[in-house]
Coordinates of C-alpha atoms and ligand atoms in Angstrom, one line a residue:
M640 CA 10.1 -1.6 22.0
E641 CA 10.8 -4.6 19.8
K642 CA 13.4 -5.4 17.2
L643 CA 14.0 -8.1 14.7
V644 CA 17.2 -10.2 15.0
V645 CA 18.1 -11.9 11.7
H646 CA 20.8 -14.5 11.2
G647 CA 21.4 -14.1 7.5
G648 CA 22.8 -16.3 4.8
N649 CA 20.2 -19.1 4.5
P650 CA 18.3 -19.9 1.3
L651 CA 14.5 -19.7 1.5
N652 CA 12.4 -22.7 0.6
G653 CA 8.7 -23.5 0.9
T654 CA 5.3 -21.8 0.4
I655 CA 3.9 -18.6 1.9
E656 CA 0.3 -17.3 1.8
V657 CA 0.0 -13.7 0.9
S658 CA -2.5 -11.7 3.0
G659 CA -5.2 -9.2 1.7
A660 CA -4.0 -6.0 0.1
K661 CA -3.1 -3.3 2.6
N662 CA -3.8 -0.5 0.2
A663 CA -7.2 -2.0 -0.9
A664 CA -8.3 -2.7 2.7
V665 CA -7.4 0.8 4.0
A666 CA -9.8 2.2 1.3
I667 CA -12.5 -0.4 1.6
I668 CA -12.9 0.0 5.3
P669 CA -13.6 3.7 5.1
A670 CA -15.8 3.1 2.1
A671 CA -17.9 0.7 4.2
I672 CA -19.2 3.7 6.1
M673 CA -21.1 4.8 3.0
A674 CA -23.7 2.1 3.7
S675 CA -26.9 3.6 5.1
S676 CA -28.5 0.2 5.5
G677 CA -27.3 -3.3 6.2
V678 CA -23.8 -4.3 7.4
S679 CA -20.7 -5.1 5.4
N680 CA -18.9 -8.4 6.0
I681 CA -15.4 -7.9 4.7
D682 CA -13.0 -10.9 4.4
N683 CA -9.3 -11.2 3.7
I684 CA -8.4 -8.1 5.7
P685 CA -4.6 -8.0 6.6
D686 CA -3.7 -8.1 10.3
I687 CA -1.7 -4.8 10.3
E688 CA -1.6 -1.7 12.4
D689 CA -3.0 0.6 9.6
V690 CA -6.2 -1.5 9.6
R691 CA -6.4 -1.5 13.4
C692 CA -5.9 2.2 13.4
L693 CA -8.8 2.7 10.9
E694 CA -11.1 0.4 12.9
R695 CA -10.5 2.6 15.9
I696 CA -11.3 5.7 13.9
L697 CA -14.5 4.2 12.6
E698 CA -15.5 3.3 16.1
S699 CA -14.8 6.8 17.2
L700 CA -17.4 7.9 14.6
G701 CA -20.0 5.6 16.0
C702 CA -19.6 2.6 13.8
K703 CA -19.8 -0.9 15.3
I704 CA -17.1 -3.4 14.2
K705 CA -16.8 -7.0 15.0
R706 CA -13.4 -8.6 14.1
C707 CA -12.9 -12.3 13.7
N708 CA -9.6 -13.6 12.2
N709 CA -9.3 -11.9 8.8
S710 CA -12.9 -10.7 8.6
A711 CA -14.7 -7.7 9.9
V712 CA -18.4 -6.9 10.1
I713 CA -18.9 -3.2 9.9
D714 CA -22.2 -1.6 10.8
S715 CA -22.2 2.1 9.8
T716 CA -25.9 2.6 10.1
C717 CA -25.4 3.9 13.6
M718 CA -22.7 6.5 12.8
T719 CA -23.0 9.6 15.0
S720 CA -20.2 11.9 13.9
V721 CA -18.5 13.2 10.7
D722 CA -15.7 14.7 12.7
A723 CA -12.5 12.6 12.4
C724 CA -9.8 14.5 14.3
T725 CA -7.9 12.0 16.5
D726 CA -4.3 10.9 16.8
D727 CA -5.1 7.8 14.8
V728 CA -6.3 10.0 11.9
R729 CA -3.0 11.9 11.9
K730 CA -0.9 8.8 12.0
M731 CA -1.9 7.2 8.7
R732 CA -2.3 8.3 5.1
A733 CA -5.4 6.4 4.2
S734 CA -7.5 8.3 6.7
Y735 CA -8.1 10.8 3.9
Y736 CA -10.5 8.3 2.4
L737 CA -12.9 9.3 5.2
I738 CA -13.3 12.6 3.4
G739 CA -14.7 11.2 0.2
A740 CA -16.7 8.5 2.0
M741 CA -18.4 11.0 4.5
L742 CA -18.8 13.7 1.9
G743 CA -20.7 11.1 -0.3
R744 CA -23.0 9.9 2.4
F745 CA -23.5 12.9 4.7
K746 CA -22.4 15.7 2.3
E747 CA -20.0 16.9 5.0
A748 CA -16.9 15.8 6.8
K749 CA -14.1 17.2 8.9
V750 CA -10.9 15.1 8.8
E751 CA -7.5 15.9 10.2
L752 CA -4.8 16.1 7.5
P753 CA -3.2 12.6 7.1
G754 CA 0.2 11.4 8.1
G755 CA 1.9 8.2 6.7
C756 CA 5.4 7.3 5.5
S757 CA 7.8 10.2 5.1
I758 CA 8.7 9.7 1.4
G759 CA 8.4 13.2 0.0
V760 CA 5.8 15.9 -0.3
R761 CA 2.4 14.3 -0.3
P762 CA -0.1 16.9 -1.5
I763 CA -3.9 16.3 -1.7
D764 CA -4.7 19.1 -4.2
Q765 CA -6.1 16.6 -6.7
H766 CA -8.5 15.2 -4.1
I767 CA -9.7 18.8 -3.4
K768 CA -10.0 19.6 -7.1
G769 CA -12.3 16.6 -7.5
F770 CA -14.5 17.4 -4.5
E771 CA -14.8 21.0 -5.6
A772 CA -15.8 19.9 -9.1
L773 CA -18.6 17.8 -7.6
G774 CA -19.9 20.9 -5.8
A775 CA -18.3 20.8 -2.4
E776 CA -16.8 23.7 -0.5
V777 CA -13.4 22.7 0.8
K778 CA -11.5 24.5 3.5
I779 CA -8.3 23.6 5.5
E780 CA -8.8 24.9 9.0
H781 CA -6.6 24.2 12.1
G782 CA -4.9 21.3 10.3
A783 CA -8.2 19.6 9.2
V784 CA -9.9 19.3 5.8
C785 CA -13.5 20.5 6.1
V786 CA -15.8 19.7 3.2
K787 CA -19.5 20.5 2.8
A788 CA -22.0 20.5 0.0
E789 CA -25.7 21.2 -0.4
K790 CA -25.7 18.4 -2.9
L791 CA -23.0 16.7 -5.0
V792 CA -23.5 16.8 -8.8
G793 CA -21.6 14.6 -11.3
A794 CA -18.8 16.3 -13.3
N795 CA -16.0 15.7 -15.8
I796 CA -12.7 15.7 -13.9
F797 CA -9.3 15.4 -15.5
F798 CA -6.6 14.7 -12.9
D799 CA -3.3 16.6 -13.4
V800 CA -1.3 13.7 -12.0
V801 CA -2.1 10.0 -11.8
S802 CA -3.0 9.6 -8.2
V803 CA -4.2 6.4 -6.4
G804 CA -5.6 8.4 -3.5
A805 CA -7.3 11.1 -5.5
T806 CA -8.9 8.5 -7.9
I807 CA -10.3 6.5 -5.0
N808 CA -11.4 9.4 -2.9
V809 CA -13.3 11.3 -5.6
M810 CA -14.8 7.9 -6.8
L811 CA -16.2 7.5 -3.3
A812 CA -17.9 10.9 -3.2
A813 CA -19.1 10.6 -6.8
A814 CA -20.7 7.2 -6.2
L815 CA -23.4 9.1 -4.2
A816 CA -23.6 12.3 -6.4
E817 CA -26.5 13.2 -8.6
G818 CA -25.8 12.3 -12.3
T819 CA -22.7 11.1 -14.0
T820 CA -19.1 11.7 -13.2
I821 CA -16.3 11.0 -15.6
L822 CA -12.8 10.7 -14.1
E823 CA -9.9 10.9 -16.6
N824 CA -6.2 10.3 -16.2
V825 CA -7.0 8.0 -13.2
A826 CA -4.8 5.5 -11.5
R827 CA -5.2 1.8 -12.7
E828 CA -3.7 0.0 -9.6
P829 CA -5.4 -3.3 -8.7
H830 CA -6.6 -1.7 -5.4
V831 CA -8.5 1.1 -7.4
V832 CA -10.3 -1.7 -9.2
D833 CA -11.0 -3.5 -5.9
V834 CA -12.5 -0.5 -4.3
A835 CA -14.7 0.1 -7.4
N836 CA -15.8 -3.6 -7.2
F837 CA -16.6 -3.2 -3.5
L838 CA -18.7 0.0 -4.1
N839 CA -20.6 -1.8 -7.0
T840 CA -21.3 -4.7 -4.6
M841 CA -22.8 -2.0 -2.3
G842 CA -25.1 -0.8 -5.1
A843 CA -22.9 1.8 -6.8
N844 CA -22.7 2.1 -10.6
I845 CA -19.0 2.4 -11.5
K846 CA -17.5 1.4 -14.9
G847 CA -14.0 1.5 -16.3
A848 CA -11.9 1.0 -13.1
G849 CA -8.6 -0.5 -14.3
T850 CA -8.5 1.7 -17.4
D851 CA -7.6 5.4 -17.4
V852 CA -11.2 6.6 -17.5
I853 CA -13.8 5.8 -14.8
R854 CA -17.5 6.5 -15.4
I855 CA -19.7 6.8 -12.3
T856 CA -23.4 7.1 -12.4
G857 CA -24.5 8.3 -9.0
V858 CA -27.0 6.3 -7.0
K859 CA -29.2 7.5 -4.1
E860 CA -27.8 5.2 -1.4
L861 CA -25.5 2.3 -0.8
H862 CA -26.1 -0.8 1.3
G863 CA -23.9 -3.3 3.2
C864 CA -22.5 -6.3 1.4
D865 CA -20.2 -9.3 1.6
Y866 CA -16.8 -8.8 0.0
S867 CA -13.3 -10.3 0.0
V868 CA -10.2 -8.0 -0.4
I869 CA -7.7 -8.9 -3.2
P870 CA -4.3 -10.4 -2.4
D871 CA -1.5 -7.9 -1.6
Q872 CA 0.5 -7.2 -4.7
I873 CA 3.2 -5.5 -2.7
E874 CA 3.6 -8.1 -0.1
A875 CA 3.8 -10.8 -2.8
G876 CA 6.4 -8.7 -4.7
T877 CA 8.4 -8.4 -1.5
F878 CA 8.5 -12.2 -1.0
M879 CA 9.4 -12.7 -4.7
I880 CA 12.4 -10.4 -4.3
A881 CA 13.4 -12.0 -1.0
A882 CA 13.4 -15.4 -2.7
A883 CA 15.5 -14.1 -5.6
A884 CA 17.9 -12.5 -3.2
C885 CA 18.4 -15.4 -0.8
G886 CA 18.3 -18.2 -3.3
G887 CA 16.2 -21.3 -3.0
R888 CA 12.7 -22.1 -4.2
V889 CA 9.7 -20.2 -2.9
K890 CA 6.0 -20.5 -3.9
I891 CA 4.0 -17.4 -3.2
D892 CA 0.4 -18.5 -2.9
N893 CA -3.0 -16.8 -2.9
I894 CA -2.0 -14.0 -5.4
I895 CA -3.1 -12.7 -8.8
P896 CA 0.0 -13.2 -11.0
K897 CA -1.1 -10.6 -13.5
H898 CA -0.7 -7.9 -10.8
L899 CA 3.0 -8.9 -10.5
E900 CA 4.0 -8.8 -14.2
S901 CA 6.5 -5.9 -13.9
I902 CA 8.3 -7.6 -11.0
T903 CA 8.3 -11.0 -12.6
A904 CA 9.8 -9.5 -15.8
K905 CA 12.6 -7.8 -13.8
L906 CA 13.5 -11.0 -11.9
I907 CA 13.6 -13.0 -15.1
E908 CA 15.8 -10.2 -16.6
M909 CA 18.1 -10.7 -13.6
G910 CA 18.4 -14.4 -14.3
A911 CA 15.9 -15.9 -11.8
E912 CA 13.4 -18.5 -12.8
V913 CA 9.7 -17.4 -12.2
I914 CA 7.0 -19.9 -12.7
E915 CA 3.4 -18.6 -12.9
D916 CA 0.4 -20.6 -12.0
E917 CA -3.3 -19.7 -11.7
D918 CA -3.0 -18.2 -8.2
S919 CA 0.6 -18.6 -7.3
I920 CA 4.1 -17.7 -8.5
T921 CA 7.2 -19.8 -7.7
V922 CA 10.6 -18.0 -7.7
V923 CA 13.7 -20.2 -8.1
S924 CA 17.1 -18.6 -7.7
K925 CA 20.5 -20.1 -7.9
G926 CA 23.7 -18.2 -7.8
R927 CA 24.3 -14.5 -8.2
L928 CA 21.8 -12.5 -10.3
K929 CA 22.6 -9.8 -12.9
A930 CA 22.2 -6.1 -12.3
V931 CA 19.2 -4.3 -13.9
N932 CA 17.8 -0.8 -14.2
V933 CA 14.4 -0.1 -12.6
K934 CA 12.1 2.9 -13.1
T935 CA 9.1 3.1 -10.9
L936 CA 5.8 4.1 -12.6
P937 CA 2.1 4.0 -11.9
Y938 CA 0.5 0.5 -12.6
P939 CA 1.1 -1.5 -14.7
G940 CA 4.7 -0.2 -14.4
F941 CA 7.2 -1.2 -11.7
P942 CA 5.5 -0.2 -8.3
T943 CA 7.2 2.4 -6.2
D944 CA 6.2 0.4 -3.1
V945 CA 8.6 -2.4 -4.2
Q946 CA 11.5 -0.2 -5.1
Q947 CA 13.0 -0.3 -1.7
P948 CA 12.9 -4.1 -1.3
M949 CA 14.3 -4.4 -4.9
S950 CA 17.2 -2.1 -4.0
A951 CA 18.3 -4.6 -1.3
L952 CA 18.4 -7.3 -3.9
L953 CA 20.3 -5.1 -6.4
C954 CA 23.0 -4.5 -3.7
I955 CA 24.3 -8.0 -4.3
A956 CA 23.6 -8.3 -8.1
E957 CA 26.5 -8.6 -10.5
G958 CA 27.2 -5.2 -12.1
R959 CA 25.7 -1.7 -11.8
S960 CA 22.0 -1.1 -11.4
I961 CA 20.3 2.3 -11.7
I962 CA 16.9 2.9 -10.0
N963 CA 14.8 5.9 -11.1
E964 CA 12.1 6.7 -8.6
S965 CA 9.5 8.7 -10.6
I966 CA 6.7 8.8 -8.0
W967 CA 8.1 10.0 -4.7
E968 CA 10.9 12.5 -4.3
C969 CA 12.4 11.1 -1.2
R970 CA 12.2 7.3 -1.1
Y971 CA 15.9 6.5 -0.5
K972 CA 16.1 7.0 3.2
H973 CA 16.9 3.3 3.6
V974 CA 20.1 3.7 1.5
D975 CA 22.2 4.9 4.5
E976 CA 21.0 1.8 6.4
L977 CA 22.0 -0.5 3.5
K978 CA 25.4 1.2 3.4
K979 CA 26.0 0.1 7.0
M980 CA 25.8 -3.4 5.7
G981 CA 28.4 -2.8 3.0
A982 CA 26.2 -1.8 0.1
D983 CA 27.7 0.5 -2.5
I984 CA 25.0 3.0 -3.4
K985 CA 25.0 6.6 -4.5
V986 CA 21.9 8.7 -4.6
E987 CA 21.7 11.5 -7.1
G988 CA 18.3 13.3 -7.0
R989 CA 15.6 10.7 -8.0
S990 CA 18.2 8.1 -9.0
A991 CA 20.2 5.5 -7.0
I992 CA 23.3 4.0 -8.6
I993 CA 24.0 0.6 -7.1
D994 CA 27.3 -1.2 -7.7
G995 CA 26.7 -4.8 -6.7
V996 CA 29.0 -6.2 -4.0
S997 CA 29.6 -9.9 -3.5
K998 CA 28.1 -9.9 0.0
L999 CA 26.4 -7.7 2.7
T1000 CA 27.4 -8.0 6.4
G1001 CA 25.1 -8.0 9.4
A1002 CA 24.6 -4.6 11.2
V1003 CA 22.3 -2.7 13.5
V1004 CA 19.9 -0.8 11.3
K1005 CA 16.5 0.7 11.4
A1006 CA 13.3 0.8 9.3
T1007 CA 13.0 4.4 8.1
D1008 CA 9.5 3.8 6.7
L1009 CA 7.3 0.9 5.8
R1010 CA 8.9 -0.5 2.6
A1011 CA 12.3 0.6 3.8
G1012 CA 11.7 -1.8 6.7
A1013 CA 11.0 -4.7 4.2
A1014 CA 14.2 -3.8 2.4
M1015 CA 16.1 -4.1 5.7
V1016 CA 14.6 -7.5 6.4
I1017 CA 15.7 -8.7 3.0
A1018 CA 19.1 -7.2 3.5
G1019 CA 19.4 -9.0 6.9
L1020 CA 18.4 -12.3 5.3
I1021 CA 21.1 -11.9 2.6
A1022 CA 23.8 -10.7 4.9
E1023 CA 26.6 -12.7 6.5
G1024 CA 26.2 -12.7 10.3
V1025 CA 23.6 -11.1 12.6
S1026 CA 21.5 -8.0 11.9
E1027 CA 19.2 -6.1 14.2
I1028 CA 16.3 -4.1 12.7
H1029 CA 14.8 -1.4 14.9
N1030 CA 11.7 0.9 14.5
L1031 CA 9.4 -2.0 13.7
D1032 CA 6.3 0.1 14.1
H1033 CA 6.9 1.1 10.4
I1034 CA 6.9 -2.5 9.3
D1035 CA 3.9 -3.5 11.4
R1036 CA 1.8 -0.8 9.7
G1037 CA 1.8 -2.8 6.5
Y1038 CA 3.2 -6.3 6.7
P1039 CA 1.3 -8.9 8.7
K1040 CA 3.5 -11.1 10.9
I1041 CA 6.5 -10.6 8.6
E1042 CA 8.9 -12.6 10.7
E1043 CA 6.5 -15.6 11.0
K1044 CA 6.1 -15.7 7.3
F1045 CA 9.8 -15.7 6.7
R1046 CA 10.3 -18.4 9.4
V1047 CA 8.0 -20.7 7.4
L1048 CA 10.5 -20.4 4.6
G1049 CA 13.4 -21.4 6.8
A1050 CA 14.7 -17.9 7.7
H1051 CA 16.3 -17.4 11.1
I1052 CA 14.5 -14.3 12.2
D1053 CA 13.0 -13.5 15.6
R1054 CA 11.2 -10.6 17.2
V1055 CA 12.6 -9.7 20.6
E1056 CA 12.1 -7.0 23.2
E1057 CA 14.9 -4.4 23.0
Ligands
EPZ1250 C1 -0.8 5.4 -2.5 O1 -0.4 6.7 -1.9 C2 -0.2 4.3 -1.6 N1 -0.8 4.5 -0.3 C3 1.3 4.4 -1.5 O2 1.8 3.3 -0.8 C4 1.9 4.4 -2.9 O3 3.3 4.6 -2.9 C5 1.3 5.4 -3.9 O4 -0.2 5.3 -3.8 C6 1.7 5.2 -5.3 O5 1.4 3.9 -5.8 C7 -2.0 4.1 0.0 O6 -2.7 3.5 -0.9 C8 -2.6 4.3 1.3 P1 -0.6 9.0 -5.0 P2 -1.1 8.0 -2.4 O7 -1.7 10.0 -4.7 O8 -2.4 7.7 -2.9 C9 1.3 13.2 -6.4 C10 2.9 2.2 0.9 O9 4.1 2.0 1.1 N2 0.0 13.8 -6.0 O10 -0.8 8.0 -6.1 O11 -0.9 9.0 -1.4 C11 2.1 12.6 -5.2 O12 2.9 13.7 -4.7 C12 2.4 3.5 0.5 O13 2.0 1.3 1.0 C13 -0.2 15.1 -6.2 O14 0.6 15.8 -6.7 O15 -0.2 8.3 -3.7 C14 2.9 11.6 -5.9 O16 4.1 12.1 -6.5 C15 3.5 4.6 0.5 N3 -1.4 15.6 -5.8 C16 2.0 11.0 -7.0 O17 1.0 12.0 -7.2 C17 -2.4 14.9 -5.2 O18 -3.4 15.4 -4.8 C18 1.3 9.7 -6.7 O19 0.7 9.8 -5.4 C19 -2.1 13.5 -4.9 C20 -0.9 13.0 -5.4

């Protein structure tokens, strides 16, 4: 078991490169199995455990994968199985994209129900509603989702909630359905657009991704292609917040500034300086920042996945901040950990009321989930003295080499064996 040891209290200075987007990569890799000819050469894949987990799952289905640095060549022409029921499938959330991908290509799939961060109830009723509307029979048996269809036929589907997962999953299946599918009330996250672009490069016909209506004209088959995953909006946001929290001047490079507008706006409201360039953002922070209120919303609103890192910054802002978490019902498990470091936070239902304190102090804490882990790293960097962060498996699922990237910025942070 490993832990991070952080000596806090130093400003951050320098430039970091953001990796490829986790939540795009974990959909694009399953989508690659929809190619019935050719291989897919996917670049800018983040080096994280969720990606390694998916690659193992694809190999268990008979795909061949060659990994080289940030690229992977995926050959799915030799797939032998549509039965994905392994420990790896249960470990992660995004394994549910195998349902849409295999249903599209093979018209059947059996996929164990997914795991992932424990941040509240995570139903998949909207995914199922979409598959059924396309003509599939869906059953949950022995903890697995079993889907089967004679054929898939395009349909008009209006989602009851805005769901990233359901939008992508149904888009995958519909790409190989007969006729036209219209998806309404869809998620507009950058990774939804990235998956649509990937599918189009494979030969699909998808229009409207990034708006709230997606129109898919089904094609008979998809082929392998070359593709590069977009930069990670959430990793970039995490580093922007860390820079604002620790003070200093940090350039966050290899990003799409438009994807970060809601975070940029909040940091400016708090008093930080944020300089946008074509593919970078520089955050300059001097002195104590002001408290702000934050409400998480689907894109282009403030991302729920940045709420926990943001809460670490708000712990030391001047005044009272109120966070309203509108996406997940239980995304405050990190609050008890922040309190060990001297934070003053009360959680009432979906809200967290944070009264800023002048400093945090180092403590032994744990990552309760992925983004909670990032929040604890930021808190450790702010805090006076030494912090230890345990349960790194959560952080490693989604942040590539987090301690190395922070060290580039002058942070004193080491990964050591417990
Ligand atoms: C994706 O989860 C991300 N995960 C999450 O990131 C992210 O927090 C979330 O989108 C929201 O942006 C991946 O992309 C792998 P949703 P997903 O379906 O797709 C409700 C991280 O830290 N809902 O958009 O599972 C649901 O309960 C992770 O990287 C239904 O009611 O989220 C939630 O309240 C954590 N029925 C809301 O919709 C459904 O069928 C949004 O969920 C599906 C969802």
